[in-house]
Amino acid sequence: MSFDDPPVSSHQSTPPMTPQYSAYNQYQSSRTSHLGTSNTNKGTASDPFGPDSDSCEHYGASSTSPIEDTNQETLPRSSIPPTPLPRAQIAILQFLLLTEPVSGFVIYPFVTKLVVELGITNGNKSTVGYYVGFIESLFYVAQGLTVLQWGRFSDSLGRRPVILLGIFGLAFSLLAFGFTTTTTSSTSENFSPWASFGWVVFSRSLAGFLDGNVGVLKTMMAELTDESNRARAFGLLSSTWVIGSTIAPLMGGALEHPAERFPAVFGPKRTRIWVTYPYLLPCLAASIFCFIMAVVGYVFLKETRAFIYSPPSKMTRSDYEPIPQDSFIERNDPTTPLLGRKPTKNKQSLREVLIRPVLISILNYGCLAILEISYFSIMTVFFAVPISSGGLGFSPPLIGVIFSTLGLVSGFVQLFLFPAIHKKFGAKRVLQLSVASFLVVFPMFVTMHLAAQLNQSTSTITKDSTGGGEAKGILVWIGIMCLVCINSLIDMGYGK
C-alpha cells in the first residue's frame, strides 16, 4: 500500500476467509437484516470483528464458504452448545470464595455473648443490640468504602494479587479479632473494657478494608466464561456460599470458650491462652482456613487473559489484529506524525457505567441487602439475649446450629427449587416475593418472644450461664422452622 492510496476499510476489502470470520459474517448479516441497519460489524483495534468477536465461533457456523454468501440460514443462539467451562480455575475460585462466608459468619453465634462479657453495657442487656449491630456493620461499611478502589487496583495490577492480598487480610484480621480479652477472662488489674472494645472495632474494620474479593472474584469468573456458559458458572457460586454459611456458624458456636467446654484438652491445667482469649479458637480455625486458601490460590490460581503479557516474538497468528483505519497517515495532513496516532484506551468512567437500568438493579440489590443485614443482626441478638430482655436465651452452640440450618435449607432451595420458580414467575416476581417476606419475618420475632414468655416455667426453661433462660416451648420451635423457610424465600432475591 502506498501513502497516495486511500486507507482500505474493512468494508472495501475481502478479509481472509477463515472459519471464524465466515461464521461471524453470517451472524452479522442476519443481525443487520433484523435490525435494519448497516455497518454493524465495525471493529476496533482491540475488537476487530465487532462487539461479539470473542464468542463469534459459537454462533453455529463453521463453514468456509465466501463471505458474500450470506443467505445461508444460521442456527439460533439457543440451539448452540455452550462452551465447556474451565473447571479447574472455576473450582479454585470457588475454594477462594469460601473465605468470604467463613470469615463473616464465624462470629455470629458468639458476638452477643462477647459484647456482654466485654462489660461495656454495665449489666444493661437492653443495650447489647446496639453494640452487636455496630460490630456486625463495621465490616460492610469498611468494605463499601474500599471495594471500588480494590476493583481499580485489580484492573491495573491484575485480579490474582488483589485476591490473594484480600484473603491474607481476612486471615490476619480474624486472628486479631480472636485476641480479644473480656472482663471474665482478663487477669490484668488494668483491664479496660473500652480498650478491648476498640480492639474489636479495629480488627473487624480491618477485615472490611482489606477485603474487596467479592467483586474481584466475580469479575474473574466473568472473564473466564462467555455468554454461553456464564450463567452456569455463576450458579455454582451459590453452592459455595451454602457450604461456607453452613460450616462457619458450627465452627463459631462449637469452639468458643474451649477451656470451659473441653477442659481436658483446652483447660487451664494445660495452658491459659484459651482462658485469657476465650474466642481465639474459632477465629484461629477460620484464620488457618483462609491462610490455606491463600496458599492454594498462590499455587494454582492463574491470572486472567487480560493481564498476561506476551512478547511480540512469541505471538501467534491469532494474536495479530488488523490495523485500525485511523492509524494510517493522512495524505493531506502535514501535521500527522509519521508513527500515526497513539491508540487511546477504551476506559469507561463511573458515570458512563451508571446508566438507568444499572442504577435500578443496584438500588434493588442495595435495598434487599439492607433489609437482610438488618434481619440477620436482629436475629443474632434475638437468639442470644435472655427472655427477660426480649430474646430467647439460646447458647452459642445452639445458635450455630440454627444458622447452619438456615444456610443448608436455603442452599437446597437455591440449587433445586429456585430454577423452576424463576422460570415460572420471572425475576421481577421472585424479587417482589423476596422483599415481601420481610413483612412476615420481622413480626415473627415478636411472636416467638411472646411464645417463649407463655412457656416460661421450670419445665420448659433450662437455666444457662447467662443468667437467663433458654426457651424450649414447641411454639418457639415452630416459629424457628417457619423462619428457616422464609429465609429461603429471602435468599431467592439474590438468585438473578
XYZ file of C-alpha atoms in Angstrom:
496
model
C 0.000 0.000 0.000
C 1.321 3.456 -0.892
C 0.608 6.584 1.026
C -1.150 8.053 -2.053
C -3.846 5.448 -1.857
C -6.752 5.952 0.493
C -6.932 3.702 3.524
C -8.668 0.454 2.855
C -11.527 -0.103 5.240
C -12.863 -3.435 6.338
C -15.882 -2.922 4.043
C -13.802 -2.473 0.871
C -11.511 -5.442 1.095
C -12.142 -9.128 1.357
C -10.705 -10.417 4.619
C -9.146 -13.852 4.907
C -11.855 -16.445 4.662
C -11.183 -18.236 7.916
C -13.930 -20.321 9.523
C -14.207 -17.817 12.352
C -14.549 -14.826 10.047
C -17.052 -16.589 7.800
C -19.155 -17.576 10.790
C -19.077 -14.084 12.119
C -20.070 -12.569 8.771
C -23.098 -14.865 8.586
C -24.104 -13.827 12.068
C -23.662 -10.117 11.285
C -25.642 -10.430 8.058
C -28.627 -11.892 9.879
C -28.212 -9.325 12.629
C -28.144 -6.446 10.086
C -31.263 -7.632 8.308
C -33.038 -7.950 11.649
C -32.053 -4.524 12.970
C -32.377 -2.733 9.650
C -29.001 -1.061 9.999
C -25.682 -1.217 8.262
C -22.086 -1.124 9.368
C -22.827 -3.216 12.416
C -19.591 -5.087 12.087
C -17.245 -2.201 12.597
C -14.326 -3.281 14.683
C -11.764 -1.573 16.800
C -8.104 -2.186 17.430
C -8.953 -4.287 20.439
C -12.051 -5.881 18.890
C -11.522 -6.084 15.097
C -14.602 -8.158 14.338
C -17.086 -6.159 16.375
C -18.509 -6.313 19.860
C -19.154 -10.059 19.840
C -15.960 -11.292 18.237
C -14.842 -13.254 21.250
C -17.841 -15.503 21.012
C -18.476 -15.499 17.272
C -17.352 -19.079 16.921
C -20.345 -20.181 18.985
C -22.973 -18.942 16.576
C -23.194 -22.293 14.878
C -21.432 -21.551 11.578
C -18.342 -23.499 10.776
C -18.493 -23.177 7.017
C -15.588 -21.984 4.919
C -17.787 -20.504 2.217
C -17.028 -16.991 0.934
C -18.361 -14.136 2.966
C -20.567 -12.921 0.121
C -22.748 -15.992 0.629
C -24.741 -14.501 3.472
C -28.097 -16.052 2.676
C -27.282 -19.302 4.443
C -29.540 -19.792 7.436
C -27.692 -19.573 10.739
C -28.517 -21.532 13.840
C -30.409 -19.730 16.596
C -28.456 -18.839 19.710
C -30.461 -21.231 21.907
C -29.513 -24.277 19.803
C -25.758 -23.736 20.030
C -23.968 -25.858 22.616
C -22.325 -23.861 25.431
C -18.581 -23.536 25.669
C -17.057 -26.017 28.132
C -16.300 -24.412 31.467
C -12.671 -24.078 32.614
C -13.465 -26.332 35.542
C -10.056 -26.246 37.214
C -9.891 -22.463 37.526
C -13.563 -22.140 38.469
C -13.105 -24.763 41.194
C -10.182 -22.755 42.581
C -12.302 -19.594 42.553
C -14.989 -21.467 44.478
C -12.460 -22.514 47.102
C -11.243 -18.931 47.423
C -14.806 -17.624 47.687
C -15.347 -19.884 50.714
C -13.236 -17.452 52.743
C -15.992 -14.828 52.500
C -18.842 -16.661 54.306
C -16.429 -18.417 56.679
C -14.879 -15.152 57.872
C -18.243 -13.399 58.020
C -20.430 -15.999 59.739
C -17.942 -17.456 62.227
C -18.586 -14.683 64.793
C -22.391 -14.711 64.565
C -23.052 -17.393 67.206
C -20.943 -15.717 69.924
C -20.803 -11.992 69.136
C -23.677 -11.199 71.527
C -22.024 -13.129 74.336
C -18.766 -11.323 73.572
C -20.407 -7.905 73.955
C -21.887 -8.934 77.305
C -18.530 -10.211 78.554
C -16.695 -7.066 77.445
C -18.505 -5.181 80.205
C -19.283 -2.096 78.129
C -23.026 -2.346 78.809
C -22.614 -2.157 82.617
C -25.080 -5.001 83.022
C -27.788 -3.312 80.943
C -28.628 -6.085 78.497
C -31.163 -3.936 76.673
C -28.254 -2.038 75.057
C -26.458 -5.166 73.845
C -28.165 -4.971 70.464
C -26.703 -1.547 69.714
C -23.143 -2.771 70.104
C -23.757 -6.061 68.300
C -25.259 -4.244 65.328
C -22.366 -1.797 65.334
C -19.759 -4.578 65.305
C -21.513 -6.516 62.554
C -21.925 -3.432 60.361
C -18.267 -2.396 60.608
C -17.140 -4.977 58.084
C -19.716 -3.940 55.477
C -19.130 -0.206 55.965
C -15.365 -0.605 55.612
C -15.769 -2.865 52.596
C -18.169 -0.432 50.958
C -15.646 2.392 51.320
C -12.841 0.465 49.624
C -14.436 -2.008 47.199
C -14.233 0.361 44.212
C -10.580 1.087 44.927
C -9.776 -2.622 45.078
C -11.573 -3.050 41.773
C -9.432 -0.334 40.187
C -6.291 -1.913 41.615
C -7.291 -5.230 40.075
C -7.739 -3.500 36.711
C -4.153 -2.251 36.785
C -2.315 -4.866 38.871
C -4.323 -7.931 37.919
C -7.021 -9.937 39.678
C -4.715 -12.520 41.227
C -2.596 -10.276 43.528
C -5.652 -8.372 44.767
C -7.494 -11.605 45.580
C -4.523 -13.078 47.439
C -3.990 -9.864 49.399
C -7.654 -9.833 50.393
C -7.531 -13.411 51.674
C -4.356 -12.753 53.658
C -6.077 -9.666 55.091
C -9.033 -11.768 56.216
C -6.717 -14.297 57.857
C -4.824 -11.592 59.755
C -7.933 -9.684 60.874
C -9.644 -12.863 62.116
C -6.580 -13.725 64.170
C -6.563 -10.212 65.606
C -10.254 -10.494 66.492
C -9.543 -13.699 68.392
C -7.046 -11.953 70.677
C -9.830 -10.054 72.432
C -9.904 -10.177 76.219
C -13.049 -9.824 78.315
C -13.862 -8.938 81.902
C -14.277 -12.615 82.737
C -11.023 -13.730 81.115
C -8.559 -10.927 81.760
C -6.124 -11.351 84.648
C -4.832 -7.785 84.452
C -5.885 -5.259 87.083
C -5.684 -2.501 84.478
C -8.173 -4.120 82.115
C -10.197 -1.537 80.189
C -13.494 -2.692 78.637
C -13.464 0.143 76.132
C -9.895 -0.583 75.066
C -10.895 -4.176 74.400
C -13.970 -2.974 72.513
C -11.708 -0.685 70.474
C -9.614 -3.708 69.528
C -12.772 -5.466 68.304
C -13.682 -2.406 66.230
C -10.181 -2.202 64.761
C -9.930 -5.867 63.804
C -13.411 -6.014 62.289
C -12.876 -2.809 60.302
C -9.514 -4.081 59.087
C -11.220 -7.123 57.594
C -13.516 -4.902 55.538
C -10.767 -2.517 54.427
C -8.503 -5.313 53.192
C -11.178 -7.435 51.547
C -12.601 -6.483 48.179
C -12.733 -10.011 46.879
C -16.450 -10.485 46.303
C -16.428 -8.126 43.332
C -12.997 -9.144 42.040
C -13.756 -12.870 42.237
C -16.991 -12.400 40.298
C -15.181 -10.285 37.719
C -12.605 -13.024 37.294
C -15.416 -15.557 36.926
C -16.919 -13.429 34.149
C -13.559 -13.196 32.392
C -13.171 -16.976 32.446
C -16.541 -17.525 30.754
C -18.585 -16.249 27.837
C -22.272 -15.661 27.171
C -22.942 -19.332 26.522
C -21.757 -20.650 29.908
C -21.585 -17.649 32.238
C -24.956 -18.267 33.888
C -24.000 -21.851 34.693
C -20.680 -20.730 36.179
C -22.270 -18.109 38.408
C -24.839 -20.653 39.520
C -22.021 -22.618 41.112
C -21.271 -19.695 43.428
C -24.477 -20.294 45.385
C -23.328 -23.773 46.371
C -20.045 -22.301 47.579
C -21.845 -19.781 49.761
C -24.073 -22.530 51.155
C -21.072 -24.586 52.245
C -19.403 -21.607 53.901
C -22.523 -20.343 55.651
C -23.170 -23.861 56.974
C -19.682 -24.632 58.271
C -18.800 -21.247 59.780
C -21.629 -20.961 62.370
C -20.990 -24.515 63.527
C -17.323 -23.662 63.904
C -18.018 -20.463 65.824
C -20.599 -21.980 68.144
C -18.695 -25.167 68.916
C -15.235 -23.690 69.537
C -15.961 -20.601 71.651
C -14.858 -20.804 75.320
C -12.962 -24.076 74.746
C -11.480 -24.067 78.265
C -14.993 -24.395 79.726
C -16.424 -26.752 77.125
C -13.398 -29.007 76.645
C -11.361 -28.690 79.863
C -9.468 -31.934 79.293
C -7.922 -30.545 76.107
C -8.011 -26.753 76.472
C -8.307 -26.368 80.249
C -6.071 -24.120 82.378
C -4.017 -27.095 83.541
C -2.578 -27.376 80.024
C -2.366 -23.722 79.003
C -4.065 -20.478 79.975
C -4.192 -18.977 76.500
C -7.691 -20.361 75.874
C -8.853 -18.927 79.204
C -7.393 -15.485 78.526
C -8.704 -15.398 74.962
C -11.977 -17.391 75.013
C -12.823 -16.606 71.364
C -9.403 -17.275 69.905
C -10.008 -20.897 68.884
C -12.888 -20.318 66.400
C -11.133 -17.271 64.962
C -7.871 -19.205 64.726
C -9.601 -22.049 62.890
C -11.166 -19.617 60.407
C -7.842 -17.781 60.028
C -5.964 -21.009 59.276
C -8.619 -21.906 56.714
C -8.163 -18.522 54.985
C -4.389 -18.925 55.042
C -4.644 -22.375 53.427
C -6.923 -20.963 50.733
C -4.410 -18.166 50.100
C -1.675 -20.758 49.565
C -3.962 -22.698 47.214
C -4.622 -19.520 45.255
C -0.942 -18.627 45.113
C -0.016 -22.043 43.724
C -2.914 -22.821 41.392
C -4.790 -19.612 40.526
C -3.891 -18.235 37.108
C -4.276 -14.647 36.041
C -6.991 -13.909 33.514
C -6.046 -13.418 29.868
C -6.265 -9.631 30.009
C -3.196 -9.373 32.228
C -0.925 -11.988 30.649
C 1.970 -10.326 28.842
C 3.077 -11.946 25.588
C 6.342 -10.743 23.966
C 5.961 -9.843 20.268
C 8.401 -12.560 19.240
C 6.109 -15.237 20.654
C 2.858 -14.008 19.162
C 0.846 -16.475 17.157
C -1.182 -15.740 14.060
C -4.356 -15.405 16.147
C -2.745 -12.659 18.239
C -2.397 -10.261 15.269
C -5.093 -7.654 14.699
C -5.999 -5.532 11.653
C -4.520 -2.040 11.666
C -7.267 0.456 12.539
C -8.126 2.969 9.850
C -7.133 5.995 11.905
C -3.573 4.657 12.294
C -2.741 5.310 8.613
C -1.061 8.590 7.669
C -3.497 11.006 6.123
C -2.338 12.231 2.707
C -3.208 15.940 3.022
C -2.419 16.423 6.701
C 1.251 17.507 7.119
C 0.883 17.695 10.877
C 0.198 13.988 11.245
C 3.171 12.304 12.937
C 4.878 9.580 10.939
C 4.223 6.987 13.630
C 0.496 7.542 13.446
C -1.891 8.360 16.250
C -1.391 6.838 19.646
C -4.269 4.451 20.344
C -6.473 5.532 23.192
C -7.716 3.206 25.881
C -11.410 2.498 25.853
C -11.882 3.050 29.567
C -15.342 3.928 30.808
C -15.866 6.301 33.670
C -18.151 5.521 36.584
C -20.724 7.989 35.286
C -20.859 6.210 31.921
C -21.417 2.862 33.600
C -24.223 4.043 35.890
C -26.981 4.104 33.309
C -30.634 3.839 34.324
C -31.014 0.018 34.166
C -27.803 -0.422 36.140
C -28.911 2.093 38.766
C -32.263 0.342 39.160
C -30.521 -3.010 39.646
C -28.103 -1.514 42.178
C -30.931 0.123 44.130
C -32.927 -3.113 44.220
C -29.889 -5.078 45.337
C -28.999 -2.441 47.933
C -32.494 -2.352 49.441
C -32.596 -6.141 49.654
C -29.131 -6.223 51.232
C -30.025 -3.588 53.854
C -33.146 -5.499 54.837
C -31.328 -8.829 55.055
C -28.360 -7.486 57.034
C -30.776 -5.826 59.469
C -32.708 -9.066 59.759
C -29.560 -11.093 60.443
C -28.333 -8.590 63.033
C -31.659 -8.685 64.871
C -31.736 -12.470 64.694
C -28.216 -12.718 66.164
C -29.197 -10.659 69.214
C -32.673 -12.156 69.497
C -31.397 -15.712 69.776
C -28.750 -14.843 72.381
C -30.244 -12.406 74.908
C -32.376 -13.825 77.750
C -36.148 -13.978 77.585
C -36.358 -11.284 80.242
C -34.551 -8.920 77.839
C -36.681 -9.748 74.800
C -34.825 -12.716 73.306
C -34.773 -16.493 73.515
C -31.626 -17.035 75.596
C -30.031 -19.642 73.333
C -26.429 -20.739 73.870
C -23.771 -20.093 71.165
C -23.591 -23.776 70.081
C -27.362 -23.866 69.543
C -27.247 -20.545 67.690
C -24.553 -22.005 65.461
C -26.755 -24.991 64.627
C -29.689 -22.712 63.760
C -27.585 -20.520 61.481
C -26.134 -23.593 59.788
C -29.650 -24.921 59.202
C -30.615 -21.596 57.649
C -27.733 -21.858 55.206
C -28.317 -25.522 54.424
C -32.042 -25.203 53.680
C -31.530 -22.001 51.713
C -28.845 -23.693 49.642
C -31.122 -26.631 48.872
C -33.860 -24.263 47.685
C -31.409 -22.255 45.581
C -29.968 -25.309 43.871
C -33.065 -27.436 43.282
C -36.226 -25.293 43.567
C -35.177 -21.806 42.523
C -34.680 -22.549 38.780
C -38.251 -23.826 38.425
C -39.680 -20.954 40.495
C -37.739 -18.394 38.492
C -38.825 -19.949 35.203
C -42.492 -19.911 36.215
C -42.753 -16.451 37.801
C -39.801 -14.488 36.398
C -37.090 -12.438 38.084
C -39.334 -9.475 38.932
C -41.946 -11.542 40.771
C -39.268 -13.501 42.626
C -37.660 -10.265 43.824
C -41.044 -8.910 44.914
C -41.710 -12.119 46.846
C -38.302 -11.876 48.498
C -38.841 -8.303 49.678
C -42.424 -9.031 50.773
C -41.102 -11.829 53.003
C -39.699 -9.216 55.377
C -43.265 -8.139 56.168
C -43.661 -11.562 57.766
C -40.223 -12.224 59.196
C -39.850 -9.109 61.358
C -43.157 -9.574 63.260
C -42.176 -13.204 63.824
C -39.522 -12.126 66.334
C -42.260 -10.602 68.494
C -44.433 -13.684 68.057
C -41.655 -16.088 69.070
C -40.792 -13.997 72.121
C -44.429 -13.996 73.241
C -44.499 -17.768 72.764
C -41.350 -18.083 74.895
C -42.936 -15.986 77.643
C -46.087 -18.111 77.602
C -43.987 -21.265 78.003
C -41.695 -19.789 80.631
C -41.740 -22.250 83.509
C -39.328 -24.631 85.172
C -40.425 -27.444 82.892
C -39.839 -25.543 79.658
C -36.850 -23.402 80.630
C -33.355 -24.559 81.457
C -31.001 -22.157 83.145
C -27.744 -21.362 81.445
C -24.583 -19.423 82.245
C -26.018 -16.130 81.009
C -28.380 -15.919 83.941
C -31.461 -16.082 81.774
C -33.378 -18.966 80.333
C -33.258 -20.997 77.160
C -36.681 -21.252 75.550
C -37.806 -24.773 74.670
C -41.514 -24.355 74.014
C -42.906 -26.117 70.971
C -44.389 -22.857 69.671
C -40.920 -21.312 69.691
C -39.502 -24.102 67.563
C -42.434 -23.946 65.154
C -41.613 -20.266 64.746
C -37.947 -21.070 64.096
C -38.934 -23.642 61.460
C -41.096 -21.014 59.760
C -38.176 -18.594 59.970
C -35.939 -21.106 58.200
C -38.454 -21.472 55.366
C -38.991 -17.725 54.975
C -35.228 -17.178 54.966
C -35.077 -19.331 51.832
C -37.595 -17.026 50.142
C -35.481 -14.021 51.108
C -32.320 -15.525 49.654
C -34.072 -16.200 46.345
C -33.973 -12.440 45.768
C -30.253 -12.756 45.095
C -30.741 -15.546 42.578
C -30.774 -13.381 39.428
